[in-house]
Every structure is written in structure tokens, then in C-alpha cells.
């Protein structure tokens, strides 16, 4: 198949899922065309089946905000037409699903039928999409897609609960490449951070409010009162300054390191004992899956789709959002040497269920079904 993938070229979340999906499809012989405004961060190599088309956003003094959606729709039209694509797969509804709808209508006037699959990732539904300034367009463009997928059962449920959706939503969970995300031997790194054999806790995120990074720091603060421990914080975002101030207030600066955005996050995960994800909202929790693949148990909140991934009492624990006391107790239980090896083993076993080789065939089958249904309607 010739597939167009539209996504945000960002460091984490939906951008990573879209890029890894495209790379996986290219590996098994499909031709994949990425359409976005910047080279996706994990697409920095040559492959004969991978193409990248940059959206040109022309500015003009009249525009306070350049109309990205129009530039994107125009680029989709030209890529579908000249590269003869079989299907467009857009990741994150806003504004990709509505731009795809517009491209589809334009192409129809030229006698070209292009099926569109929209994948809902999380905040496009649970946060931004619900806002009255976007909701009518989100509802319309989901209903107009030829296929819709969501990354967890919870996200599917939430989509039906809030939006007036008239079509089926297929759940295809996120996935991981276990060849890349695996525990590596990084003892020198562990020794540098934890010279006295302290337990190492790790959090990675985009430091937005929904991630509740303050809970990570508070739980660490409580754990550290009981056992020697260190905390690594990977990523960057709007909450970073506030979190640095919180560490100063609590006096934990010597034991907490802010590492910023890192490409090789698997190297940090390789030396971790516990991963923390106390999010307020989380449709899937890809960062937790990356940790589990590196044999790191997960202490998470019970937000959104996280419990579909983190099995309570098996791969870690699932706690009530904001319950620092409960999280502290569960963290201490996991970090106990009598329990830690079992949790690590279980985390890896669970991650194996989400290997890309298991999930990719679901997307391929869904594309084939969507193309067949669209063509049957002509
Ligand atoms: O987590 C974020 O804020 C980024 C966001 C995105 O769309 O890029 O992530 C969402 O999509 C990921 C990939 O499907 C999911 O693993 C995350 O759980 C989801 N984030 C939220 O729902 C907050």
C-alpha cells in the first residue's frame, strides 16, 4: 500500500506513535509518505520506502496566525495526487482530521477517492477537543473519517461519552519496538548517579500540568524519608521552572536531576528501579510502556487508559490520582529487594504483549478494510 501519515513531528506521544508506525510499515514493504511541518524527530535516516513532505506555511502581513490547516490540506492534495496514495492516516484529530476532510473533498472534485483514517490519541479528545472553540469541528471530522481508531478502550468510551459520534471506533493500542527499548548494560551510569546503591526513580514527560510532576516530586520526597533514593526527571515543558522551585523548597535538589529532553531515553530507563506516571489524564501512557520494556515497574495513577497497560499489583501499582500517601506506600513495596525482581520481570512480560510485531498487523488489516469499504461505496 501507499500510505500518507499526517502527524505532529514532536518528541513524544502521538508524533512518536505515528513515526514508529510509518517506519514499521516501511520495513514490511509499504510506501510511507509523512506529511508535516518539520522532519519528525525519529525520522533521521534513509529508507527506500520512506518519504517526507514538508508543509509550507506561507505567512503574510495580514495573518496574525498563518493558516496551517489550509497549507496542510493543500499539501495532502498534492501528495495524494502525485504520489498516488491509497490511504491517508491522520494522527491527533486537531487539526489533522478536518484538514484531511477538506483535502478529500477537493480530491473528489478531481475524480480521486482517498480513504481517511483518524487516530485519536488523547488530549485531542479529553482536553483540547472538548473545548467549545473546537468541539463542533472535532465531532464533524471524526464522523466524516472513513475509519477511526483510539489508542485505548477508555479513550473510545470517553469519545462516545462526550461527542456525538455516529460511527464505530476501533481500539488499536500503542506499541513498542523491543529491539530499541530494552535494558542495556549501563552500570557506570548507575554508579555515577547512585554511588551508594540508592534506588533510582524516573519520570519522563512533556512537563504539562496534566502530568502532575509535582506528585512525582512529593512521592520521591516521602520515599526518601524511608530509604536512600535518587530521582531523574526527563523532558521539558511549561511546569519545569515550578518543579525546580518545589525541589528547592523541599530541599531535595541534591538528589533530583532534571535532564531535559533526551533522545536516548532507553539509556536512562536501563538503570531505573521505578517509573512514575501520576497523570491527571492519560489515554494510554506510552512513556510507561517504554519503561516496562526496559524492565522498569510502573507506579501510576488510575487516569484514563493507564490501567489497561499497568496491571495493578503485577507490573506495578495503580493509585488514585493525587494520593501521595498511597503512592509512597506502593513505591516502597515495589522498591523492596524482596519484591523488585518480580515486578521487573512482570513489567517486561507485559511490554512484550505490545511489541510492534503484534500491533502492526491490526493497522494493516484496518487499512485494507477501510479501503475496501470506501471503494465499495463509489
Ligand atoms: O501526553 C501528551 O501530552 C502528548 C500526547 C500526544 O498526543 O502527543 O500524548 C497522548 O498520546 C500518546 C500516544 O498515543 C498517549 O500515550 C498519551 O497517553 C496521550 N496523552 C494524554 O492523554 C495526556
XYZ file of C-alpha atoms and ligand atoms in Angstrom:
401
model
C 0.000 0.000 0.000
C 0.984 3.659 -0.397
C 0.115 5.398 2.856
C 0.226 9.073 3.808
C 0.845 9.717 7.516
C -0.022 13.120 8.945
C 1.217 13.878 12.448
C 2.929 16.323 14.771
C 6.691 15.939 14.397
C 7.116 16.103 18.156
C 9.337 14.383 20.645
C 6.754 12.199 22.385
C 3.174 10.975 22.313
C 1.209 10.866 19.080
C 4.168 12.043 16.962
C 6.290 9.119 18.127
C 3.500 6.580 17.597
C 2.880 7.901 14.059
C 6.576 7.893 13.166
C 7.221 4.418 14.553
C 4.119 3.117 12.771
C 5.355 4.559 9.456
C 8.816 3.069 9.981
C 7.277 -0.309 10.793
C 5.054 -0.223 7.693
C 8.022 0.747 5.501
C 10.012 -2.180 6.897
C 7.380 -4.652 5.704
C 7.327 -3.165 2.206
C 4.679 -0.417 2.262
C 5.485 3.009 0.841
C 5.015 5.633 3.542
C 4.764 9.397 2.999
C 4.992 11.619 6.074
C 3.258 14.988 5.768
C 4.016 17.516 8.494
C 5.689 20.877 9.136
C 9.054 19.556 10.369
C 11.067 16.353 9.961
C 9.768 14.019 12.729
C 12.447 13.597 15.392
C 12.702 9.821 14.954
C 12.910 10.005 11.138
C 16.534 10.943 10.746
C 17.785 8.155 8.451
C 17.366 6.938 4.883
C 14.966 4.164 3.907
C 13.873 3.469 0.339
C 10.211 3.214 1.393
C 10.051 6.392 3.483
C 9.292 9.880 2.156
C 8.897 13.200 3.905
C 6.828 16.112 2.549
C 7.150 19.386 4.415
C 4.095 21.628 4.690
C 4.984 25.156 3.538
C 3.236 27.637 5.767
C 3.266 30.925 3.871
C 2.943 33.970 6.031
C 1.530 37.337 5.024
C 1.400 40.615 6.995
C -2.387 40.330 7.195
C -2.200 36.998 9.040
C -1.728 37.208 12.760
C -1.810 33.391 12.659
C -0.726 31.672 9.431
C -3.461 29.197 8.342
C -1.603 25.897 8.870
C -4.700 23.786 8.260
C -5.084 25.180 4.726
C -1.416 24.680 3.895
C -1.656 21.122 5.249
C -4.814 20.327 3.253
C -3.152 21.663 0.084
C -0.061 19.529 0.713
C -2.248 16.460 1.304
C -3.995 17.091 -2.024
C -0.738 17.254 -3.938
C 0.879 14.258 -2.209
C -2.214 12.040 -2.654
C -2.484 13.082 -6.303
C 1.130 12.898 -7.421
C 2.299 10.013 -5.234
C -0.925 8.101 -5.942
C -1.620 7.256 -2.301
C -4.123 4.546 -1.310
C -4.951 5.959 2.122
C -4.333 8.902 4.467
C -3.803 8.158 8.150
C -4.001 11.240 10.358
C -2.810 11.201 13.970
C -4.418 13.550 16.533
C -7.754 14.966 15.427
C -6.893 18.665 15.695
C -6.398 19.982 13.019
C -5.411 16.894 11.043
C -8.849 15.270 10.703
C -10.547 18.430 9.453
C -7.665 19.223 7.063
C -7.984 15.661 5.723
C -11.722 16.172 5.216
C -11.027 19.272 3.173
C -8.327 17.512 1.097
C -10.708 14.608 0.493
C -13.438 16.926 -0.827
C -11.013 18.736 -3.129
C -9.696 15.443 -4.498
C -13.245 14.184 -5.047
C -13.881 17.087 -7.441
C -10.893 15.793 -9.414
C -12.209 12.227 -9.524
C -9.841 10.899 -6.823
C -11.259 8.968 -3.844
C -8.955 8.845 -0.819
C -9.986 6.973 2.346
C -9.066 8.759 5.593
C -8.296 7.023 8.893
C -8.153 9.203 12.015
C -6.398 8.011 15.162
C -7.473 9.668 18.399
C -4.576 9.966 20.822
C -5.804 11.603 23.992
C -5.826 15.317 24.612
C -7.417 15.853 21.174
C -10.482 14.316 22.876
C -10.059 14.626 26.635
C -8.792 18.202 26.828
C -8.473 20.391 23.726
C -11.169 18.718 21.621
C -13.815 19.250 24.311
C -13.317 22.987 24.269
C -16.311 24.723 22.643
C -13.899 26.502 20.300
C -13.026 23.157 18.669
C -15.784 20.655 19.571
C -18.112 21.082 16.532
C -15.220 20.643 14.093
C -13.797 17.666 16.010
C -17.208 15.927 16.082
C -17.795 16.601 12.387
C -14.358 15.476 11.222
C -14.441 12.265 13.284
C -17.841 11.417 11.786
C -16.541 12.190 8.291
C -13.454 9.954 8.586
C -13.702 6.608 6.788
C -12.082 4.869 9.739
C -11.461 5.919 13.342
C -9.139 4.291 15.855
C -8.419 5.086 19.503
C -5.358 4.024 21.491
C -7.325 2.581 24.434
C -10.796 1.365 25.420
C -11.028 4.256 27.858
C -10.394 6.830 25.124
C -13.032 5.180 22.946
C -15.511 5.324 25.848
C -14.704 8.953 26.569
C -15.105 9.877 22.877
C -18.594 8.346 22.749
C -19.499 9.913 26.099
C -18.652 13.464 25.126
C -19.025 13.729 21.343
C -21.997 12.836 19.166
C -20.192 10.123 17.227
C -22.162 8.053 14.737
C -19.524 5.586 13.663
C -17.528 2.662 15.018
C -14.232 3.310 16.739
C -11.644 0.535 16.588
C -9.263 0.259 19.537
C -5.677 -0.376 18.435
C -3.330 0.071 21.388
C 0.047 1.752 21.153
C 3.117 -0.398 20.672
C 6.849 -0.531 21.248
C 9.920 -1.644 19.341
C 11.547 -4.066 21.758
C 14.732 -4.081 19.675
C 15.269 -0.460 20.666
C 13.645 -0.362 24.101
C 15.450 -2.976 26.126
C 17.515 -2.911 29.278
C 21.109 -2.092 28.372
C 24.207 -2.573 30.465
C 24.842 0.927 31.854
C 26.382 0.146 35.251
C 28.837 3.070 35.016
C 25.885 5.439 34.599
C 24.033 3.917 37.556
C 27.157 4.182 39.706
C 27.594 7.858 38.797
C 24.035 8.699 39.814
C 23.620 6.289 42.715
C 27.135 5.888 44.203
C 25.744 4.375 47.413
C 23.388 1.932 45.751
C 20.385 4.214 46.174
C 17.131 3.213 44.465
C 16.574 5.170 41.251
C 13.166 6.605 40.386
C 12.500 8.070 36.926
C 9.792 10.212 35.324
C 9.637 11.274 31.681
C 7.058 13.647 30.243
C 6.409 16.928 28.479
C 6.019 18.669 31.863
C 2.491 19.826 31.170
C 0.020 20.315 34.031
C -1.839 17.062 33.230
C 1.324 15.085 34.063
C 1.235 16.187 37.743
C 5.030 16.303 38.008
C 4.615 17.816 41.495
C 3.226 14.427 42.615
C 6.388 12.747 41.302
C 8.499 15.067 43.449
C 6.254 14.737 46.520
C 6.242 10.923 46.311
C 10.009 10.928 45.911
C 10.320 13.253 48.928
C 8.241 10.849 51.045
C 10.086 7.730 49.822
C 13.433 9.333 50.516
C 12.476 9.792 54.162
C 12.409 5.969 54.408
C 15.124 4.699 52.026
C 18.098 6.185 50.140
C 16.861 7.165 46.677
C 17.513 9.423 43.688
C 15.149 10.880 41.105
C 15.773 11.604 37.413
C 13.323 13.822 35.528
C 13.499 13.561 31.741
C 11.774 16.032 29.418
C 10.893 19.665 29.447
C 7.813 21.859 29.332
C 5.770 24.582 30.982
C 5.927 23.143 34.526
C 9.703 22.729 34.663
C 10.506 26.026 36.467
C 7.816 25.469 39.068
C 9.139 21.951 39.680
C 12.691 23.213 40.161
C 11.366 25.681 42.730
C 9.454 22.887 44.508
C 12.660 20.838 44.788
C 14.417 23.841 46.333
C 11.580 24.333 48.842
C 11.668 20.656 49.843
C 15.477 20.615 49.958
C 15.746 17.679 47.538
C 17.936 19.396 44.911
C 20.993 17.205 45.587
C 19.019 14.054 44.854
C 16.885 15.198 41.933
C 18.346 15.758 38.442
C 16.476 17.495 35.640
C 17.910 16.005 32.440
C 15.844 17.940 29.873
C 14.843 16.408 26.547
C 16.813 13.263 25.758
C 16.771 11.212 22.575
C 18.149 8.032 24.134
C 15.636 7.777 26.967
C 16.123 3.990 26.971
C 19.623 4.524 28.418
C 18.176 6.272 31.461
C 15.399 3.695 31.781
C 18.037 0.952 31.708
C 19.273 1.955 35.162
C 15.906 2.780 36.730
C 14.168 0.849 39.513
C 10.789 2.565 39.344
C 8.912 4.683 36.806
C 6.366 7.264 37.996
C 3.314 8.350 35.994
C 0.860 10.149 38.314
C -1.021 11.868 35.426
C -4.373 13.588 35.743
C -5.242 12.403 32.216
C -3.506 9.766 30.109
C -5.208 7.946 27.267
C -2.563 5.216 27.057
C 0.775 6.094 28.693
C 3.380 5.317 26.047
C 6.175 6.523 28.342
C 5.166 3.847 30.879
C 5.308 1.173 28.161
C 8.814 2.335 27.227
C 9.812 1.952 30.873
C 8.259 -1.518 31.139
C 10.137 -2.649 28.023
C 13.332 -1.683 29.879
C 12.231 -3.851 32.837
C 11.095 -0.948 34.992
C 7.951 -1.376 37.148
C 5.413 1.441 36.977
C 3.748 3.370 39.774
C 0.903 5.219 38.129
C -2.369 6.964 38.700
C -5.611 5.340 37.595
C -6.228 8.002 34.935
C -7.751 7.151 31.554
C -6.263 4.138 29.805
C -3.276 3.595 32.142
C -4.907 0.631 33.980
C -5.236 -1.144 30.595
C -1.430 -1.166 30.459
C -0.137 -1.158 34.040
C -1.537 -4.240 35.751
C -2.203 -3.387 39.405
C -0.041 -5.468 41.755
C 1.696 -7.215 38.849
C 3.676 -4.742 36.717
C 3.493 -2.048 39.388
C 0.590 -0.337 41.119
C -2.298 1.866 40.045
C -3.212 4.560 42.605
C -5.877 7.239 42.920
C -4.929 10.485 41.202
C -3.150 12.757 43.697
C -2.991 10.201 46.543
C 0.631 10.792 47.600
C 0.374 8.590 50.707
C -0.877 5.587 48.737
C 1.786 6.151 46.076
C 4.521 6.360 48.696
C 3.464 3.050 50.290
C 3.262 1.279 46.935
C 6.620 2.722 45.839
C 8.287 1.401 48.987
C 6.687 -2.005 48.451
C 7.962 -2.261 44.856
C 11.437 -0.988 45.762
C 11.832 -3.604 48.499
C 14.541 -6.023 47.317
C 12.225 -8.919 48.139
C 9.703 -7.670 45.552
C 11.619 -5.674 42.934
C 12.905 -8.572 40.740
C 9.367 -9.981 40.376
C 7.929 -6.596 39.342
C 10.754 -6.044 36.838
C 10.159 -9.443 35.245
C 6.387 -8.832 35.047
C 6.895 -5.386 33.508
C 8.938 -6.844 30.667
C 6.496 -9.706 30.106
C 3.630 -7.204 29.832
C 5.603 -4.951 27.433
C 6.115 -7.945 25.135
C 2.347 -8.052 24.573
C 2.649 -4.603 22.944
C 5.564 -5.378 20.639
C 5.199 -3.650 17.279
C 5.070 -7.047 15.560
C 1.809 -7.795 17.410
C 0.105 -4.431 16.785
C 1.199 -3.527 13.233
C -0.942 -6.256 11.597
C -4.023 -4.668 13.207
C -3.324 -1.371 11.425
C -2.629 -3.122 8.105
C -5.895 -5.087 8.358
C -7.792 -1.930 9.325
C -6.363 -0.025 6.331
C -7.358 -2.852 3.974
C -10.875 -2.974 5.417
C -11.262 0.819 5.173
C -10.005 0.943 1.569
C -12.341 -1.909 0.564
C -15.367 -0.246 2.236
C -14.611 3.157 0.675
C -14.210 1.676 -2.790
C -17.426 -0.328 -2.395
C -19.320 2.918 -1.746
C -18.261 4.526 -5.062
O 0.982 13.095 26.662
C 0.926 14.122 25.970
O 0.663 15.210 26.441
C 1.200 14.040 24.495
C 0.060 13.376 23.821
C 0.125 13.482 22.314
O -0.928 13.350 21.737
O 1.148 13.680 21.711
O 0.037 12.012 24.234
C -1.171 11.305 24.077
O -0.917 10.324 23.083
C 0.011 9.306 23.451
C 0.217 8.399 22.238
O -0.977 7.789 21.834
C -0.514 8.550 24.676
O 0.390 7.528 25.049
C -0.688 9.533 25.832
O -1.263 8.853 26.920
C -1.598 10.684 25.416
N -1.569 11.718 26.452
C -2.653 12.055 27.162
O -3.734 11.508 27.036
C -2.450 13.132 28.167
